[in-house]
Amino acid sequence: MLQKPERLIVDGKRLDGRAFDELRPVKIVVGPLHRADGSCYIEHGKNKVMAAVYGPREVHPKHLQEVTHAIVRYRYNMAPFSVEDRKRPGPDRRSIEISKVSREALESVILKEYFPRSTIDIFVEILQADAGTRVAALNAASVALADAGIPMKGLVSACSVGKVDDTLVLDLSKEEDNYGQADMPVAIVANTGEIAFLQMDGHMTQEEFRKALEMAIDGCKQIYKLQREALLAKYGGLENE
Amino acid sequence: MLQKPERLIVDGKRLDGRAFDELRPVKIVVGPLHRADGSCYIEHGKNKVMAAVYGPREVHPKHLQEVTHAIVRYRYNMAPFSVEDRKRPGPDRRSIEISKVSREALESVILKEYFPRSTIDIFVEILQADAGTRVAALNAASVALADAGIPMKGLVSACSVGKVDDTLVLDLSKEEDNYGQADMPVAIVANTGEIAFLQMDGHMTQEEFRKALEMAIDGCKQIYKLQREALLAKYGGLENE
Amino acid sequence: MLQKPERLIVDGKRLDGRAFDELRPVKIVVGPLHRADGSCYIEHGKNKVMAAVYGPREVHPKHLQEVTHAIVRYRYNMAPFSVEDRKRPGPDRRSIEISKVSREALESVILKEYFPRSTIDIFVEILQADAGTRVAALNAASVALADAGIPMKGLVSACSVGKVDDTLVLDLSKEEDNYGQADMPVAIVANTGEIAFLQMDGHMTQEEFRKALEMAIDGCKQIYKLQREALLAKYGGLENE
Amino acid sequence: MNDKIIAEIRKDYIYNLARRGERIDGRRADEYRDIKIKTDVIQKAEGSAEVMIGNTRVLVGVKMQPGEPFSDTPNMGIIITNVEQVPLASPSFEPGPPDENAIELARVVDRGIRESNAVDLESLCIKEGEEVWMIFIDVHVLDHDGNLTDASALGAIAALMTTKIPNERFGYGEDTPLKIQNIPIAVTTADFGTQIFVDPNLEEEHICSSKVTMIFGSSGEFAGIQKTGSGRLNVEKIYNIVEISSKKAEELREKLLGVIGNGDKKEKGI
Amino acid sequence: MNDKIIAEIRKDYIYNLARRGERIDGRRADEYRDIKIKTDVIQKAEGSAEVMIGNTRVLVGVKMQPGEPFSDTPNMGIIITNVEQVPLASPSFEPGPPDENAIELARVVDRGIRESNAVDLESLCIKEGEEVWMIFIDVHVLDHDGNLTDASALGAIAALMTTKIPNERFGYGEDTPLKIQNIPIAVTTADFGTQIFVDPNLEEEHICSSKVTMIFGSSGEFAGIQKTGSGRLNVEKIYNIVEISSKKAEELREKLLGVIGNGDKKEKGI
Amino acid sequence: MNDKIIAEIRKDYIYNLARRGERIDGRRADEYRDIKIKTDVIQKAEGSAEVMIGNTRVLVGVKMQPGEPFSDTPNMGIIITNVEQVPLASPSFEPGPPDENAIELARVVDRGIRESNAVDLESLCIKEGEEVWMIFIDVHVLDHDGNLTDASALGAIAALMTTKIPNERFGYGEDTPLKIQNIPIAVTTADFGTQIFVDPNLEEEHICSSKVTMIFGSSGEFAGIQKTGSGRLNVEKIYNIVEISSKKAEELREKLLGVIGNGDKKEKGI
């Protein structure tokens, strides 16, 4: 059990030395898996996340088929060893909620009508968890979708903003998450700036909310650059903007 | 935990002042729900019961379909807050048994052959439980079926009789149920007097059983009157016997 | 709880007086059940095992059907009262593993291609367990398949060999199993001597393994004789080698 | 001709027979099939019995172990009854947790044991509020040819009557026989309109309009009733069932006492 | 004409109406349906409330019992929120464990209670590290005509506001009212492209591109947000939603305080 | 041409190759694919390892926590091995609890650890009869291209060899390395009639008649065997498999010791 630190902001700096609007280090690997149609591995701070995409492929059981568009499935799953106290395998209520809203965020960009009667399956495994897993998972899933060649209106890029010691800070660390006052994960579609994912836990004033949303969008844009670079590193020759 | 009272019959009267053959107060509301095809809310003593009927409607999964008649499904369910100690949601063995025999009682009157390949679904929620929930549930279900316009050979009317302090009494209260010697829920088809539901827990002599059955049937007939009045209050103009 | 005996081999003999290569008493009854298409009851030492075969019959659900051959299902199940401490009903991980490898052993002889789109279901109930249940179950299942008239390349006959006090012994007793050094269940197809089932728990040298395998095969052949006799006792007039 | 039509014709045939008081297997209306009871068939169990009624066969094992009492009955032992309709016993039984039929069956068997006070639960208290004996009655159906209820109920009480409390295994002194105070007997009848048949076989069970199981204690008192199936019964018919059932219960009780009382008890094998 | 096509036409119709600021049931964009709140409807519960928003109806019961605290919060009570979308309430609800919709709903309701610090969890400590009060908030959906979130959230806080800690039943002295420190109010809006509608009914819910639930505490601060559905929203629209929602939250809060403050409180029946 | 026919042709092709001692990916019969082992890849785990055999990739994490011992081994730690075949790793893996393949895999891995006495379980006793260390070995399959067994077994022992007992977190002093007494190595071979191939890839696994996994301890002794699949094997072939497998086991063991012994140990990232 970590001890609650007396303060999370000391001398205008965060405990890990980051500026208020600074992301943790992010590493993105495109296509590390062989069986999946598309995949992505992301390290975001100490988070380690692997995403895979299968599809478009046939739907089983059949009664789930939709005649006008593909269905999208999303599974956010934590490995038993990903957290301090071993997690029992299988979905819990938190994972089920995260999977639902994450799926909806990606459905907002996937061109589902291109693939009637089929399914696009997105599986994300949290191999090590350290605050911000749902946004790391979305970022990995988004790249894995691109790697699988699934047509999308744009990449989804996600980032969270939080409030600690009455200060808004980008991309909460584990400690900031545990002892902070609010956490707001956001995802945008980078090319339009529209918001595809929005949740907020904790309390903040309406004024703070406005500022937090802006910070989060800036964070998402930083993430977008990293996603784009990673994809270009693999598919670089093909498109060159 | 209630303390066991020394006696359940004092000076020829029951603890709540009722006569041996007297029902608790019963209130019946026809059609309180909007989504259901038919519904009924019953307060019987402190029991609060809501029943809904959906159907005849398509059967899912298909392999449950019967080509010559409708299938009937019945779900008796207790709300978590309906009892002293919170009940975990979901069916337990008791609910499953009650659902089975209650369904069979209603199947004895529903004209299932009118609706081949379809299902008639009856859902009863026990919102507050206070002895005699299965008969209250059956009474509500029976009215909800009528409200849904499901053709039946007759209304099913149910009532229990019990034995406390070696005395047969109608419609056990919670205390009488907890500390009594026997409980016998019965349902009849009121227009023929035939028995559609019969269970007995506890012990009674064969002689007592005969008397108890008569008392229960009388109780069922009282219930029938109340069901009929409630339906007439809603559908009064249509039939007038 | 049994106390661990000081030695399991005393004066060149096993605690129950058997020679190293001696089976426990085995009793085989062919066809004791009426509903099943084939059945067999085996007592092997204190093990009591009942096997039943249903099929070839239609597969439910349909998507399990194979167009070129029958599927085979095998369920090894322990009755709650079959062991010292009551076992919770339903399959545990051990039962699931045993069922899988036992099914595969029988699939190696069943002429599955004779019955496309159908299933052959083998159910074995361990009514009393006393070391060596998986081999007793296989032996019973094999006879039940013959009793059901399922065409097979040969009977499967199973036996285990173990190591106790650094000595290889056939057909471990419960005590020998609990406190021994290794247990190796084996099944052969008696007419060819080929091995259809092989597992080993514990530790033995490569040299011991060779000797153990020979002993096990000899044991299987003894079992085969008993299976054959039991089948002849029922179907004796028909084939006479 | 499809299965449904054959079933319909067969049903008519059986109802017509019933009208003349006859049954498909030649039995009289109030006649049980052959009943065989064997006890002490499972040595690993504290008590056990195998019951055959015609081709129907069930095996009942009783296991006991110390456990925590329910908070509202701190000085009473606990009985838990479970029925496994394993797929070995019938083509219609599926693997998986007990379905509504198995649950109803377990609860009816349990009710007879419980409501007749067959077992003196207070004698099973080890330390009030902390530890009591738990009795697990497990019914394992082996062959299903109808009337599992009576076979299971008979097996359950027979197994209990031969149960030894495993004191030694848990360090509570010598094993002692479980005290049985009452012997509940379940009798099931099936309604064929003009006739009531006892001990319905599988085909009769499927075709009858409803069944009633009546459970009687040692002095002929009721210890439980369960109507099952979607038929309706008028009051006279129920009185008729009471009369038939209470008579048959006495026959079954004598049969049971005969077996438990004599040397069959130590027979082995099932 | 098949269902899909009808649905498509209906959708166009509703979006066209929306373009003119109109709704299918004649409401204004920022208008709730009729809201009815009744408390103390379940006497067996420690607190309870029934909420109707139009034809949508939920029943919330609060039960309390002592239990072990979480090891990382040894001096704090525990809140567990569950939603049962029982099949009685809608043809689309199936029997079985909560699906993703019911789980999301429960977690959003829970979030509002928790993040607003509605309940003083430290006051629920009985013995640090050993025993604390557990609060079970059970939402039972009875009739589903859209916007279950606002109805459930309203029912949950109303039930909590009328909850009495059952000290007596567990031997801890007299029953005392549960202390409520903050009143979270959830307001759900639906996006129809050119329009934001509050309190979407069932049909609107199906057709809108996404919904946002914003939860506000007593001083107007946020206590939770959840976007749901696969639509995208630009920042201006979100600011617009904040403005509408915070205004409606105050109206709902007044409505709630009116009910809890006056004599409706002891009304019975649901 | 349908899938079945293509599969049949492909099968013939592979068997024909096998007759000449050749494999589809050009390997020799007794040749493993490239093996990569990385340890300490998950900092939240007490021990971890990632193993790649060709394109097959598994991640193994070891977690430890105090728990109650089994009543029949009051002074011994507990090992629990679980395999998650998460749907990310293969189009044929479904979400849900482990199926028979995952269970068999977990039990074979567990057997090797357990029967070789790799871990000194008695050293894991904290307080006899009350508290012992529980070791959870969780195998998370990331990419399935055949021979998950050898990869999982290798990952499990590698993770254990780098495990530190988290004494500090639970107030038992400083963290100490888990003592490993024996290093079990699993070698899986596939039967292609005329040939035995080690380390079957996914396609070979589907087409072979059966596989045998042999597990060897540090002194070359057997620590477990599992035949899987519906093929039959004659005795000579089994002796042949023993010879091949025991030789390969030594190679794998050296490979493993090379990795654990050198600086790769602290590498991060997977």
PDB file of C-alpha atoms in Angstrom, chain E residues 32-140:
ATOM      1  CA  TYR E  32     -38.630  17.167 -18.582  1.00  0.00           C
ATOM      2  CA  ARG E  33     -41.623  14.924 -18.653  1.00  0.00           C
ATOM      3  CA  ASP E  34     -43.785  14.903 -15.517  1.00  0.00           C
ATOM      4  CA  ILE E  35     -41.745  13.845 -12.489  1.00  0.00           C
ATOM      5  CA  LYS E  36     -43.240  12.080  -9.487  1.00  0.00           C
ATOM      6  CA  ILE E  37     -41.225  11.102  -6.436  1.00  0.00           C
ATOM      7  CA  LYS E  38     -42.546   9.000  -3.570  1.00  0.00           C
ATOM      8  CA  THR E  39     -40.423   7.931  -0.633  1.00  0.00           C
ATOM      9  CA  ASP E  40     -40.785   5.293   2.096  1.00  0.00           C
ATOM     10  CA  VAL E  41     -42.629   2.972  -0.230  1.00  0.00           C
ATOM     11  CA  ILE E  42     -40.888  -0.221   0.944  1.00  0.00           C
ATOM     12  CA  GLN E  43     -41.092  -0.726   4.697  1.00  0.00           C
ATOM     13  CA  LYS E  44     -38.644  -3.653   4.684  1.00  0.00           C
ATOM     14  CA  ALA E  45     -35.950  -1.390   3.285  1.00  0.00           C
ATOM     15  CA  GLU E  46     -33.960   1.112   5.334  1.00  0.00           C
ATOM     16  CA  GLY E  47     -34.854   3.724   2.734  1.00  0.00           C
ATOM     17  CA  SER E  48     -36.787   3.658  -0.504  1.00  0.00           C
ATOM     18  CA  ALA E  49     -38.152   5.806  -3.259  1.00  0.00           C
ATOM     19  CA  GLU E  50     -40.213   5.419  -6.349  1.00  0.00           C
ATOM     20  CA  VAL E  51     -39.572   7.810  -9.202  1.00  0.00           C
ATOM     21  CA  MET E  52     -41.658   8.278 -12.318  1.00  0.00           C
ATOM     22  CA  ILE E  53     -40.493  10.421 -15.207  1.00  0.00           C
ATOM     23  CA  GLY E  54     -43.342  10.253 -17.652  1.00  0.00           C
ATOM     24  CA  ASN E  55     -44.022   6.544 -18.116  1.00  0.00           C
ATOM     25  CA  THR E  56     -40.575   5.567 -16.897  1.00  0.00           C
ATOM     26  CA  ARG E  57     -40.727   4.111 -13.433  1.00  0.00           C
ATOM     27  CA  VAL E  58     -38.017   2.897 -11.082  1.00  0.00           C
ATOM     28  CA  LEU E  59     -38.101   1.697  -7.523  1.00  0.00           C
ATOM     29  CA  VAL E  60     -35.009   2.113  -5.376  1.00  0.00           C
ATOM     30  CA  GLY E  61     -34.475   0.325  -2.098  1.00  0.00           C
ATOM     31  CA  VAL E  62     -31.619   0.902   0.311  1.00  0.00           C
ATOM     32  CA  LYS E  63     -30.563  -1.879   2.657  1.00  0.00           C
ATOM     33  CA  MET E  64     -27.831  -1.608   5.266  1.00  0.00           C
ATOM     34  CA  GLN E  65     -25.889  -4.253   7.133  1.00  0.00           C
ATOM     35  CA  PRO E  66     -22.574  -4.422   8.959  1.00  0.00           C
ATOM     36  CA  GLY E  67     -19.637  -5.868   7.022  1.00  0.00           C
ATOM     37  CA  GLU E  68     -15.880  -5.837   6.756  1.00  0.00           C
ATOM     38  CA  PRO E  69     -14.260  -2.656   5.368  1.00  0.00           C
ATOM     39  CA  PHE E  70     -11.896  -2.698   2.396  1.00  0.00           C
ATOM     40  CA  SER E  71      -8.319  -3.016   3.596  1.00  0.00           C
ATOM     41  CA  ASP E  72      -7.308   0.328   2.069  1.00  0.00           C
ATOM     42  CA  THR E  73     -10.196   2.248   3.672  1.00  0.00           C
ATOM     43  CA  PRO E  74     -10.491   0.617   7.104  1.00  0.00           C
ATOM     44  CA  ASN E  75     -12.585   3.395   8.616  1.00  0.00           C
ATOM     45  CA  MET E  76     -15.063   3.956   5.806  1.00  0.00           C
ATOM     46  CA  GLY E  77     -18.450   2.508   5.043  1.00  0.00           C
ATOM     47  CA  ILE E  78     -19.100   0.782   1.743  1.00  0.00           C
ATOM     48  CA  ILE E  79     -21.634   1.635  -0.949  1.00  0.00           C
ATOM     49  CA  ILE E  80     -22.711  -1.014  -3.456  1.00  0.00           C
ATOM     50  CA  THR E  81     -25.036   0.028  -6.230  1.00  0.00           C
ATOM     51  CA  ASN E  82     -26.851  -2.457  -8.419  1.00  0.00           C
ATOM     52  CA  VAL E  83     -29.417  -2.033 -11.157  1.00  0.00           C
ATOM     53  CA  GLU E  84     -31.816  -4.800 -12.125  1.00  0.00           C
ATOM     54  CA  GLN E  85     -33.381  -4.302 -15.507  1.00  0.00           C
ATOM     55  CA  VAL E  86     -35.981  -6.967 -14.833  1.00  0.00           C
ATOM     56  CA  PRO E  87     -37.844  -8.284 -17.894  1.00  0.00           C
ATOM     57  CA  LEU E  88     -41.120  -6.972 -16.491  1.00  0.00           C
ATOM     58  CA  ALA E  89     -40.034  -3.443 -17.415  1.00  0.00           C
ATOM     59  CA  SER E  90     -39.402  -3.791 -21.126  1.00  0.00           C
ATOM     60  CA  PRO E  91     -39.689  -6.314 -23.944  1.00  0.00           C
ATOM     61  CA  SER E  92     -35.980  -5.767 -24.559  1.00  0.00           C
ATOM     62  CA  PHE E  93     -34.858  -6.726 -21.059  1.00  0.00           C
ATOM     63  CA  GLU E  94     -33.812 -10.350 -20.674  1.00  0.00           C
ATOM     64  CA  PRO E  95     -33.674 -12.376 -17.481  1.00  0.00           C
ATOM     65  CA  GLY E  96     -30.117 -12.935 -16.286  1.00  0.00           C
ATOM     66  CA  PRO E  97     -27.232 -11.039 -14.781  1.00  0.00           C
ATOM     67  CA  PRO E  98     -26.949  -7.302 -15.564  1.00  0.00           C
ATOM     68  CA  ASP E  99     -25.786  -6.600 -19.120  1.00  0.00           C
ATOM     69  CA  GLU E 100     -23.453  -3.769 -20.125  1.00  0.00           C
ATOM     70  CA  ASN E 101     -26.287  -1.245 -20.108  1.00  0.00           C
ATOM     71  CA  ALA E 102     -27.419  -2.132 -16.607  1.00  0.00           C
ATOM     72  CA  ILE E 103     -23.822  -2.140 -15.384  1.00  0.00           C
ATOM     73  CA  GLU E 104     -23.103   1.247 -16.938  1.00  0.00           C
ATOM     74  CA  LEU E 105     -26.304   2.626 -15.423  1.00  0.00           C
ATOM     75  CA  ALA E 106     -25.414   1.304 -11.974  1.00  0.00           C
ATOM     76  CA  ARG E 107     -21.913   2.679 -12.180  1.00  0.00           C
ATOM     77  CA  VAL E 108     -23.075   6.132 -13.276  1.00  0.00           C
ATOM     78  CA  VAL E 109     -25.586   6.297 -10.420  1.00  0.00           C
ATOM     79  CA  ASP E 110     -22.909   5.071  -8.041  1.00  0.00           C
ATOM     80  CA  ARG E 111     -20.422   7.641  -9.328  1.00  0.00           C
ATOM     81  CA  GLY E 112     -22.773  10.521  -8.599  1.00  0.00           C
ATOM     82  CA  ILE E 113     -23.347   9.380  -5.016  1.00  0.00           C
ATOM     83  CA  ARG E 114     -19.704   8.623  -4.439  1.00  0.00           C
ATOM     84  CA  GLU E 115     -17.979  11.566  -6.113  1.00  0.00           C
ATOM     85  CA  SER E 116     -20.324  14.137  -4.624  1.00  0.00           C
ATOM     86  CA  ASN E 117     -19.611  12.660  -1.170  1.00  0.00           C
ATOM     87  CA  ALA E 118     -23.355  12.451  -0.694  1.00  0.00           C
ATOM     88  CA  VAL E 119     -22.855  10.046   2.189  1.00  0.00           C
ATOM     89  CA  ASP E 120     -20.291  10.658   4.916  1.00  0.00           C
ATOM     90  CA  LEU E 121     -18.581   7.274   4.650  1.00  0.00           C
ATOM     91  CA  GLU E 122     -16.414   7.854   7.705  1.00  0.00           C
ATOM     92  CA  SER E 123     -19.518   8.212   9.857  1.00  0.00           C
ATOM     93  CA  LEU E 124     -20.355   4.622   8.857  1.00  0.00           C
ATOM     94  CA  CYS E 125     -17.376   3.100  10.626  1.00  0.00           C
ATOM     95  CA  ILE E 126     -18.454   0.821  13.464  1.00  0.00           C
ATOM     96  CA  LYS E 127     -15.050  -0.507  14.454  1.00  0.00           C
ATOM     97  CA  GLU E 128     -12.048   0.542  12.415  1.00  0.00           C
ATOM     98  CA  GLY E 129     -10.628  -2.204  10.270  1.00  0.00           C
ATOM     99  CA  GLU E 130     -13.253  -4.661  11.431  1.00  0.00           C
ATOM    100  CA  GLU E 131     -16.806  -3.553  10.911  1.00  0.00           C
ATOM    101  CA  VAL E 132     -18.439  -0.802   8.913  1.00  0.00           C
ATOM    102  CA  TRP E 133     -21.906  -0.222   7.535  1.00  0.00           C
ATOM    103  CA  MET E 134     -22.499  -1.461   4.010  1.00  0.00           C
ATOM    104  CA  ILE E 135     -25.107   0.399   2.016  1.00  0.00           C
ATOM    105  CA  PHE E 136     -26.784  -1.524  -0.774  1.00  0.00           C
ATOM    106  CA  ILE E 137     -28.556   0.722  -3.251  1.00  0.00           C
ATOM    107  CA  ASP E 138     -30.757  -1.482  -5.422  1.00  0.00           C
ATOM    108  CA  VAL E 139     -32.462   0.094  -8.411  1.00  0.00           C
ATOM    109  CA  HIS E 140     -35.345  -2.015  -9.674  1.00  0.00           C
TER     110      HIS E 140
END
